[in-house]
């Protein structure tokens, strides 16, 4: 895409269409910087032309373990600030894995049960880490994994240090939906912007399927949309073909 704004509008359009057809749609929510243009475009769209979103449900991908309740960088706080409030969603309908160490041993299974009880995720928004992670499934994560504790790589902790006062404040552990959980969502939308994501995108889209590149798990999914800018696309070997397919996309295809 030519800009992050255009990418945001494209995905927001698909989400709006989904909610219009299914008012209690289940959204899979990513945090981090990448999905912000989607949430901003959705907020704009709902403000300009409101639709009923009171029954929309949502599941975040992941949460840090051990941050004090209410910490502004906990993903519960981030999802509330960046998604629930600007979009006017019903707070009780939006779930985030519980990163409280006291209940962490059962939190993963509880989260899996909640996703299943909701009927599964209709559209899963995903960013990708420089390590190739989806959610916080760092290299070595099983393609069959479900929601569980992971240890963050030092690369990911360094990348996320921008949100904290000091790099040492970035938690060491997280609870994340597994690759197996993510693969059960009915539609995956992977977004990536910037040169720093080019290797991870090439590995995810065109590399061998391997737990060493967790993003490559998307190759197993029946419906994936990858939305990138020129820099993030720069290491794709088949780029000319993808551009050709995009240029000839029929209006009835959807994203
Ligand atoms: C966020 C998440 C991560 C991020 C990834 C990219 O919930 O699970 O996989 O999507 O770390 O982060 P940004 O978008 O900040 O570059």
mmCIF file of C-alpha atoms and ligand atoms in Angstrom:
data_model
loop_
_atom_site.group_PDB
_atom_site.id
_atom_site.type_symbol
_atom_site.label_atom_id
_atom_site.label_comp_id
_atom_site.label_asym_id
_atom_site.label_seq_id
_atom_site.Cartn_x
_atom_site.Cartn_y
_atom_site.Cartn_z
ATOM 1 C CA UNK A 1 0.000 0.000 0.000
ATOM 2 C CA UNK A 2 1.127 3.556 -0.646
ATOM 3 C CA UNK A 3 0.592 4.671 2.967
ATOM 4 C CA UNK A 4 -0.233 3.362 6.422
ATOM 5 C CA UNK A 5 -3.366 5.490 6.300
ATOM 6 C CA UNK A 6 -4.556 3.748 3.119
ATOM 7 C CA UNK A 7 -3.805 0.355 4.693
ATOM 8 C CA UNK A 8 -5.799 1.358 7.763
ATOM 9 C CA UNK A 9 -8.769 2.412 5.653
ATOM 10 C CA UNK A 10 -8.713 -0.824 3.667
ATOM 11 C CA UNK A 11 -8.799 -3.017 6.779
ATOM 12 C CA UNK A 12 -11.298 -0.753 8.546
ATOM 13 C CA UNK A 13 -13.614 -1.120 5.536
ATOM 14 C CA UNK A 14 -13.461 -4.915 5.808
ATOM 15 C CA UNK A 15 -14.151 -4.795 9.569
ATOM 16 C CA UNK A 16 -17.067 -2.410 9.095
ATOM 17 C CA UNK A 17 -18.529 -4.719 6.459
ATOM 18 C CA UNK A 18 -18.135 -7.689 8.818
ATOM 19 C CA UNK A 19 -19.868 -5.914 11.726
ATOM 20 C CA UNK A 20 -22.695 -4.765 9.450
ATOM 21 C CA UNK A 21 -23.298 -8.384 8.398
ATOM 22 C CA UNK A 22 -22.686 -9.819 11.873
ATOM 23 C CA UNK A 23 -23.314 -7.289 14.682
ATOM 24 C CA UNK A 24 -21.765 -9.580 17.331
ATOM 25 C CA UNK A 25 -18.625 -10.231 15.243
ATOM 26 C CA UNK A 26 -15.515 -11.370 17.091
ATOM 27 C CA UNK A 27 -12.448 -9.231 16.404
ATOM 28 C CA UNK A 28 -8.889 -10.420 17.103
ATOM 29 C CA UNK A 29 -6.996 -7.371 18.351
ATOM 30 C CA UNK A 30 -3.258 -6.737 18.104
ATOM 31 C CA UNK A 31 -1.413 -4.072 20.066
ATOM 32 C CA UNK A 32 1.849 -2.315 19.152
ATOM 33 C CA UNK A 33 2.235 0.490 16.603
ATOM 34 C CA UNK A 34 1.298 -1.365 13.417
ATOM 35 C CA UNK A 35 -2.492 -1.726 13.851
ATOM 36 C CA UNK A 36 -3.031 1.882 15.003
ATOM 37 C CA UNK A 37 -3.967 3.163 11.495
ATOM 38 C CA UNK A 38 -6.697 0.484 11.383
ATOM 39 C CA UNK A 39 -8.167 1.535 14.730
ATOM 40 C CA UNK A 40 -7.901 5.230 13.782
ATOM 41 C CA UNK A 41 -9.643 4.649 10.437
ATOM 42 C CA UNK A 42 -12.389 2.632 12.143
ATOM 43 C CA UNK A 43 -12.968 5.359 14.753
ATOM 44 C CA UNK A 44 -13.222 7.920 11.940
ATOM 45 C CA UNK A 45 -15.623 5.746 9.982
ATOM 46 C CA UNK A 46 -17.887 5.129 13.011
ATOM 47 C CA UNK A 47 -17.869 8.856 13.869
ATOM 48 C CA UNK A 48 -18.809 9.855 10.307
ATOM 49 C CA UNK A 49 -21.460 7.168 9.847
ATOM 50 C CA UNK A 50 -22.325 5.347 13.099
ATOM 51 C CA UNK A 51 -23.272 1.671 13.205
ATOM 52 C CA UNK A 52 -24.294 -0.392 16.232
ATOM 53 C CA UNK A 53 -21.098 -1.844 17.730
ATOM 54 C CA UNK A 54 -22.538 -2.579 21.183
ATOM 55 C CA UNK A 55 -22.476 -6.356 20.605
ATOM 56 C CA UNK A 56 -19.041 -6.566 18.967
ATOM 57 C CA UNK A 57 -16.699 -8.834 20.875
ATOM 58 C CA UNK A 58 -12.903 -8.815 20.911
ATOM 59 C CA UNK A 59 -9.912 -10.850 22.031
ATOM 60 C CA UNK A 60 -6.440 -9.359 22.391
ATOM 61 C CA UNK A 61 -3.487 -11.463 21.310
ATOM 62 C CA UNK A 62 -1.318 -11.110 24.352
ATOM 63 C CA UNK A 63 -0.449 -9.469 27.664
ATOM 64 C CA UNK A 64 2.670 -8.900 29.736
ATOM 65 C CA UNK A 65 3.015 -10.988 32.872
ATOM 66 C CA UNK A 66 3.503 -9.247 36.185
ATOM 67 C CA UNK A 67 2.793 -5.582 35.436
ATOM 68 C CA UNK A 68 0.824 -3.986 38.273
ATOM 69 C CA UNK A 69 -2.936 -3.771 37.546
ATOM 70 C CA UNK A 70 -3.719 -0.555 35.680
ATOM 71 C CA UNK A 71 -0.127 -0.090 34.408
ATOM 72 C CA UNK A 72 -0.486 2.222 31.368
ATOM 73 C CA UNK A 73 1.565 -0.130 29.155
ATOM 74 C CA UNK A 74 -0.314 -3.289 30.098
ATOM 75 C CA UNK A 75 -2.104 -4.470 26.987
ATOM 76 C CA UNK A 76 -5.407 -4.275 28.906
ATOM 77 C CA UNK A 77 -4.764 -0.527 29.279
ATOM 78 C CA UNK A 78 -3.540 -0.162 25.689
ATOM 79 C CA UNK A 79 -6.576 -1.960 24.236
ATOM 80 C CA UNK A 80 -8.891 0.195 26.376
ATOM 81 C CA UNK A 81 -7.140 3.406 25.254
ATOM 82 C CA UNK A 82 -6.556 2.601 21.571
ATOM 83 C CA UNK A 83 -9.543 0.421 20.725
ATOM 84 C CA UNK A 84 -12.411 0.184 23.234
ATOM 85 C CA UNK A 85 -12.784 3.911 23.966
ATOM 86 C CA UNK A 86 -12.229 5.405 20.482
ATOM 87 C CA UNK A 87 -14.461 2.796 18.816
ATOM 88 C CA UNK A 88 -17.154 2.900 21.489
ATOM 89 C CA UNK A 89 -17.046 -0.862 22.112
ATOM 90 C CA UNK A 90 -18.666 -2.436 25.180
ATOM 91 C CA UNK A 91 -15.799 -2.946 27.692
ATOM 92 C CA UNK A 92 -17.202 -6.231 29.086
ATOM 93 C CA UNK A 93 -17.129 -7.731 25.571
ATOM 94 C CA UNK A 94 -13.394 -7.187 25.140
ATOM 95 C CA UNK A 95 -11.031 -9.800 26.541
ATOM 96 C CA UNK A 96 -7.297 -9.627 27.237
ATOM 97 C CA UNK A 97 -5.282 -12.568 28.605
ATOM 98 C CA UNK A 98 -4.789 -12.276 32.356
ATOM 99 C CA UNK A 99 -1.125 -11.576 33.142
ATOM 100 C CA UNK A 100 -1.498 -11.861 36.920
ATOM 101 C CA UNK A 101 1.247 -14.263 38.130
ATOM 102 C CA UNK A 102 -1.123 -15.574 40.823
ATOM 103 C CA UNK A 103 -3.415 -17.212 38.238
ATOM 104 C CA UNK A 104 -1.034 -17.578 35.313
ATOM 105 C CA UNK A 105 -1.006 -21.391 35.301
ATOM 106 C CA UNK A 106 -4.693 -21.574 34.390
ATOM 107 C CA UNK A 107 -5.018 -18.276 32.502
ATOM 108 C CA UNK A 108 -4.061 -19.784 29.131
ATOM 109 C CA UNK A 109 -6.666 -22.532 29.207
ATOM 110 C CA UNK A 110 -9.281 -20.074 30.499
ATOM 111 C CA UNK A 111 -8.580 -17.800 27.533
ATOM 112 C CA UNK A 112 -8.813 -20.662 25.034
ATOM 113 C CA UNK A 113 -12.190 -21.642 26.486
ATOM 114 C CA UNK A 114 -13.451 -18.060 26.239
ATOM 115 C CA UNK A 115 -12.465 -17.811 22.552
ATOM 116 C CA UNK A 116 -14.161 -21.119 21.783
ATOM 117 C CA UNK A 117 -17.285 -20.126 23.747
ATOM 118 C CA UNK A 118 -17.487 -16.932 21.665
ATOM 119 C CA UNK A 119 -17.545 -19.056 18.514
ATOM 120 C CA UNK A 120 -13.992 -18.206 17.440
ATOM 121 C CA UNK A 121 -12.396 -15.090 15.988
ATOM 122 C CA UNK A 122 -13.837 -13.790 12.691
ATOM 123 C CA UNK A 123 -10.987 -11.466 11.700
ATOM 124 C CA UNK A 124 -7.589 -11.440 13.386
ATOM 125 C CA UNK A 125 -5.464 -8.299 13.035
ATOM 126 C CA UNK A 126 -1.751 -9.117 13.304
ATOM 127 C CA UNK A 127 1.513 -7.202 13.348
ATOM 128 C CA UNK A 128 4.799 -9.076 13.064
ATOM 129 C CA UNK A 129 7.927 -8.689 15.162
ATOM 130 C CA UNK A 130 11.483 -8.410 13.837
ATOM 131 C CA UNK A 131 12.029 -11.901 15.255
ATOM 132 C CA UNK A 132 9.144 -13.098 13.076
ATOM 133 C CA UNK A 133 6.784 -13.420 16.030
ATOM 134 C CA UNK A 134 2.989 -13.317 15.663
ATOM 135 C CA UNK A 135 1.420 -12.446 18.985
ATOM 136 C CA UNK A 136 4.412 -13.058 21.232
ATOM 137 C CA UNK A 137 5.180 -16.457 19.719
ATOM 138 C CA UNK A 138 8.923 -16.096 19.544
ATOM 139 C CA UNK A 139 11.068 -18.408 17.362
ATOM 140 C CA UNK A 140 10.674 -22.020 18.420
ATOM 141 C CA UNK A 141 6.940 -21.718 19.073
ATOM 142 C CA UNK A 142 4.968 -24.758 17.966
ATOM 143 C CA UNK A 143 2.498 -24.272 15.127
ATOM 144 C CA UNK A 144 0.033 -26.142 17.347
ATOM 145 C CA UNK A 145 0.581 -23.975 20.431
ATOM 146 C CA UNK A 146 -2.302 -22.483 22.424
ATOM 147 C CA UNK A 147 -2.439 -19.578 24.891
ATOM 148 C CA UNK A 148 0.453 -19.889 27.325
ATOM 149 C CA UNK A 149 3.404 -18.149 28.965
ATOM 150 C CA UNK A 150 6.405 -17.244 26.820
ATOM 151 C CA UNK A 151 9.744 -15.618 27.562
ATOM 152 C CA UNK A 152 10.360 -12.583 25.351
ATOM 153 C CA UNK A 153 13.560 -12.447 23.289
ATOM 154 C CA UNK A 154 15.965 -9.632 24.110
ATOM 155 C CA UNK A 155 15.311 -8.266 20.582
ATOM 156 C CA UNK A 156 11.583 -7.946 21.328
ATOM 157 C CA UNK A 157 12.223 -6.446 24.756
ATOM 158 C CA UNK A 158 14.534 -3.875 23.138
ATOM 159 C CA UNK A 159 11.909 -3.099 20.459
ATOM 160 C CA UNK A 160 9.221 -2.565 23.094
ATOM 161 C CA UNK A 161 11.461 -0.509 25.399
ATOM 162 C CA UNK A 162 10.143 2.612 23.646
ATOM 163 C CA UNK A 163 6.911 2.235 25.607
ATOM 164 C CA UNK A 164 8.637 2.061 29.022
ATOM 165 C CA UNK A 165 10.783 4.454 31.078
ATOM 166 C CA UNK A 166 13.761 2.100 30.920
ATOM 167 C CA UNK A 167 14.563 -1.050 28.870
ATOM 168 C CA UNK A 168 14.842 -2.970 32.158
ATOM 169 C CA UNK A 169 11.172 -2.215 32.860
ATOM 170 C CA UNK A 170 10.003 -4.316 29.885
ATOM 171 C CA UNK A 171 8.657 -7.540 31.370
ATOM 172 C CA UNK A 172 10.568 -10.756 30.670
ATOM 173 C CA UNK A 173 7.427 -12.859 30.359
ATOM 174 C CA UNK A 174 4.127 -12.644 28.556
ATOM 175 C CA UNK A 175 0.999 -14.680 27.996
ATOM 176 C CA UNK A 176 0.118 -15.018 24.325
ATOM 177 C CA UNK A 177 -2.352 -16.772 22.095
ATOM 178 C CA UNK A 178 -0.479 -19.642 20.465
ATOM 179 C CA UNK A 179 0.139 -20.062 16.757
ATOM 180 C CA UNK A 180 -2.480 -22.813 16.854
ATOM 181 C CA UNK A 181 -4.960 -20.368 18.424
ATOM 182 C CA UNK A 182 -4.214 -17.721 15.804
ATOM 183 C CA UNK A 183 -4.579 -20.242 12.968
ATOM 184 C CA UNK A 184 -8.139 -21.020 14.136
ATOM 185 C CA UNK A 185 -9.286 -17.457 13.381
ATOM 186 C CA UNK A 186 -11.321 -17.387 10.181
ATOM 187 C CA UNK A 187 -9.396 -14.570 8.464
ATOM 188 C CA UNK A 188 -5.876 -13.364 9.246
ATOM 189 C CA UNK A 189 -4.826 -9.836 8.317
ATOM 190 C CA UNK A 190 -1.078 -9.305 8.712
ATOM 191 C CA UNK A 191 0.160 -5.727 8.541
ATOM 192 C CA UNK A 192 3.788 -4.587 8.369
ATOM 193 C CA UNK A 193 5.373 -1.230 7.667
ATOM 194 C CA UNK A 194 9.024 -0.242 7.303
ATOM 195 C CA UNK A 195 12.323 -1.779 6.297
ATOM 196 C CA UNK A 196 12.843 -3.364 9.714
ATOM 197 C CA UNK A 197 9.979 -5.795 8.944
ATOM 198 C CA UNK A 198 11.183 -6.807 5.441
ATOM 199 C CA UNK A 199 13.053 -9.964 6.531
ATOM 200 C CA UNK A 200 10.195 -11.151 8.765
ATOM 201 C CA UNK A 201 7.634 -10.606 5.982
ATOM 202 C CA UNK A 202 9.749 -12.423 3.376
ATOM 203 C CA UNK A 203 10.226 -15.342 5.782
ATOM 204 C CA UNK A 204 6.535 -15.449 6.674
ATOM 205 C CA UNK A 205 5.229 -15.284 3.113
ATOM 206 C CA UNK A 206 7.909 -17.070 1.096
ATOM 207 C CA UNK A 207 10.277 -18.815 3.470
ATOM 208 C CA UNK A 208 10.189 -22.447 4.498
ATOM 209 C CA UNK A 209 7.542 -23.238 7.107
ATOM 210 C CA UNK A 210 9.466 -23.528 10.336
ATOM 211 C CA UNK A 211 8.962 -22.838 14.008
ATOM 212 C CA UNK A 212 12.153 -20.768 13.751
ATOM 213 C CA UNK A 213 10.103 -18.241 11.750
ATOM 214 C CA UNK A 214 6.732 -18.201 13.565
ATOM 215 C CA UNK A 215 5.233 -15.906 10.918
ATOM 216 C CA UNK A 216 5.568 -18.705 8.362
ATOM 217 C CA UNK A 217 2.641 -20.425 10.111
ATOM 218 C CA UNK A 218 0.361 -18.192 7.999
ATOM 219 C CA UNK A 219 1.188 -20.407 5.017
ATOM 220 C CA UNK A 220 -1.068 -23.054 6.586
ATOM 221 C CA UNK A 221 -4.112 -20.777 6.771
ATOM 222 C CA UNK A 222 -6.884 -20.789 4.152
ATOM 223 C CA UNK A 223 -7.526 -17.015 4.217
ATOM 224 C CA UNK A 224 -4.675 -14.596 4.875
ATOM 225 C CA UNK A 225 -4.334 -10.994 3.735
ATOM 226 C CA UNK A 226 -0.844 -9.477 4.007
ATOM 227 C CA UNK A 227 -0.761 -5.680 3.815
ATOM 228 C CA UNK A 228 2.651 -4.055 3.540
ATOM 229 C CA UNK A 229 4.260 -0.819 2.428
ATOM 230 C CA UNK A 230 7.065 -0.759 -0.159
ATOM 231 C CA UNK A 231 9.811 -1.013 2.480
ATOM 232 C CA UNK A 232 8.315 -4.031 4.261
ATOM 233 C CA UNK A 233 7.706 -5.678 0.856
ATOM 234 C CA UNK A 234 11.244 -5.032 -0.379
ATOM 235 C CA UNK A 235 12.598 -8.556 0.216
ATOM 236 C CA UNK A 236 9.719 -10.486 -1.369
ATOM 237 C CA UNK A 237 10.984 -12.504 -4.351
ATOM 238 C CA UNK A 238 7.561 -12.693 -6.028
ATOM 239 C CA UNK A 239 6.698 -9.036 -5.502
ATOM 240 C CA UNK A 240 5.957 -8.415 -9.195
ATOM 241 C CA UNK A 241 3.322 -11.164 -9.172
ATOM 242 C CA UNK A 242 1.670 -9.879 -5.964
ATOM 243 C CA UNK A 243 1.439 -6.398 -7.517
ATOM 244 C CA UNK A 244 -0.060 -7.918 -10.660
ATOM 245 C CA UNK A 245 -2.656 -9.838 -8.620
ATOM 246 C CA UNK A 246 -3.512 -6.700 -6.627
ATOM 247 C CA UNK A 247 -3.835 -4.584 -9.800
ATOM 248 C CA UNK A 248 -6.305 -7.133 -11.184
ATOM 249 C CA UNK A 249 -8.256 -7.713 -7.994
ATOM 250 C CA UNK A 250 -11.959 -7.956 -8.743
ATOM 251 C CA UNK A 251 -14.402 -5.982 -6.574
ATOM 252 C CA UNK A 252 -16.180 -9.223 -5.595
ATOM 253 C CA UNK A 253 -12.990 -10.720 -4.141
ATOM 254 C CA UNK A 254 -12.927 -8.797 -0.851
ATOM 255 C CA UNK A 255 -9.607 -8.612 0.955
HETATM 256 C C1 LIG B 1 1.031 -7.186 19.604
HETATM 257 C C2 LIG B 1 1.804 -8.346 19.218
HETATM 258 C C3 LIG B 1 3.077 -8.285 18.465
HETATM 259 C C4 LIG B 1 3.265 -7.041 17.606
HETATM 260 C C5 LIG B 1 4.662 -7.028 17.013
HETATM 261 C C6 LIG B 1 4.908 -5.811 16.152
HETATM 262 O O1 LIG B 1 -0.155 -7.569 20.275
HETATM 263 O O2 LIG B 1 1.380 -9.407 19.539
HETATM 264 O O3 LIG B 1 3.188 -9.430 17.664
HETATM 265 O O4 LIG B 1 2.303 -7.056 16.598
HETATM 266 O O5 LIG B 1 5.601 -7.051 18.052
HETATM 267 O O6 LIG B 1 4.879 -4.663 16.957
HETATM 268 P P1 LIG B 1 4.823 -3.218 16.324
HETATM 269 O O7 LIG B 1 3.526 -3.153 15.601
HETATM 270 O O8 LIG B 1 4.857 -2.271 17.483
HETATM 271 O O9 LIG B 1 5.986 -3.112 15.405
#
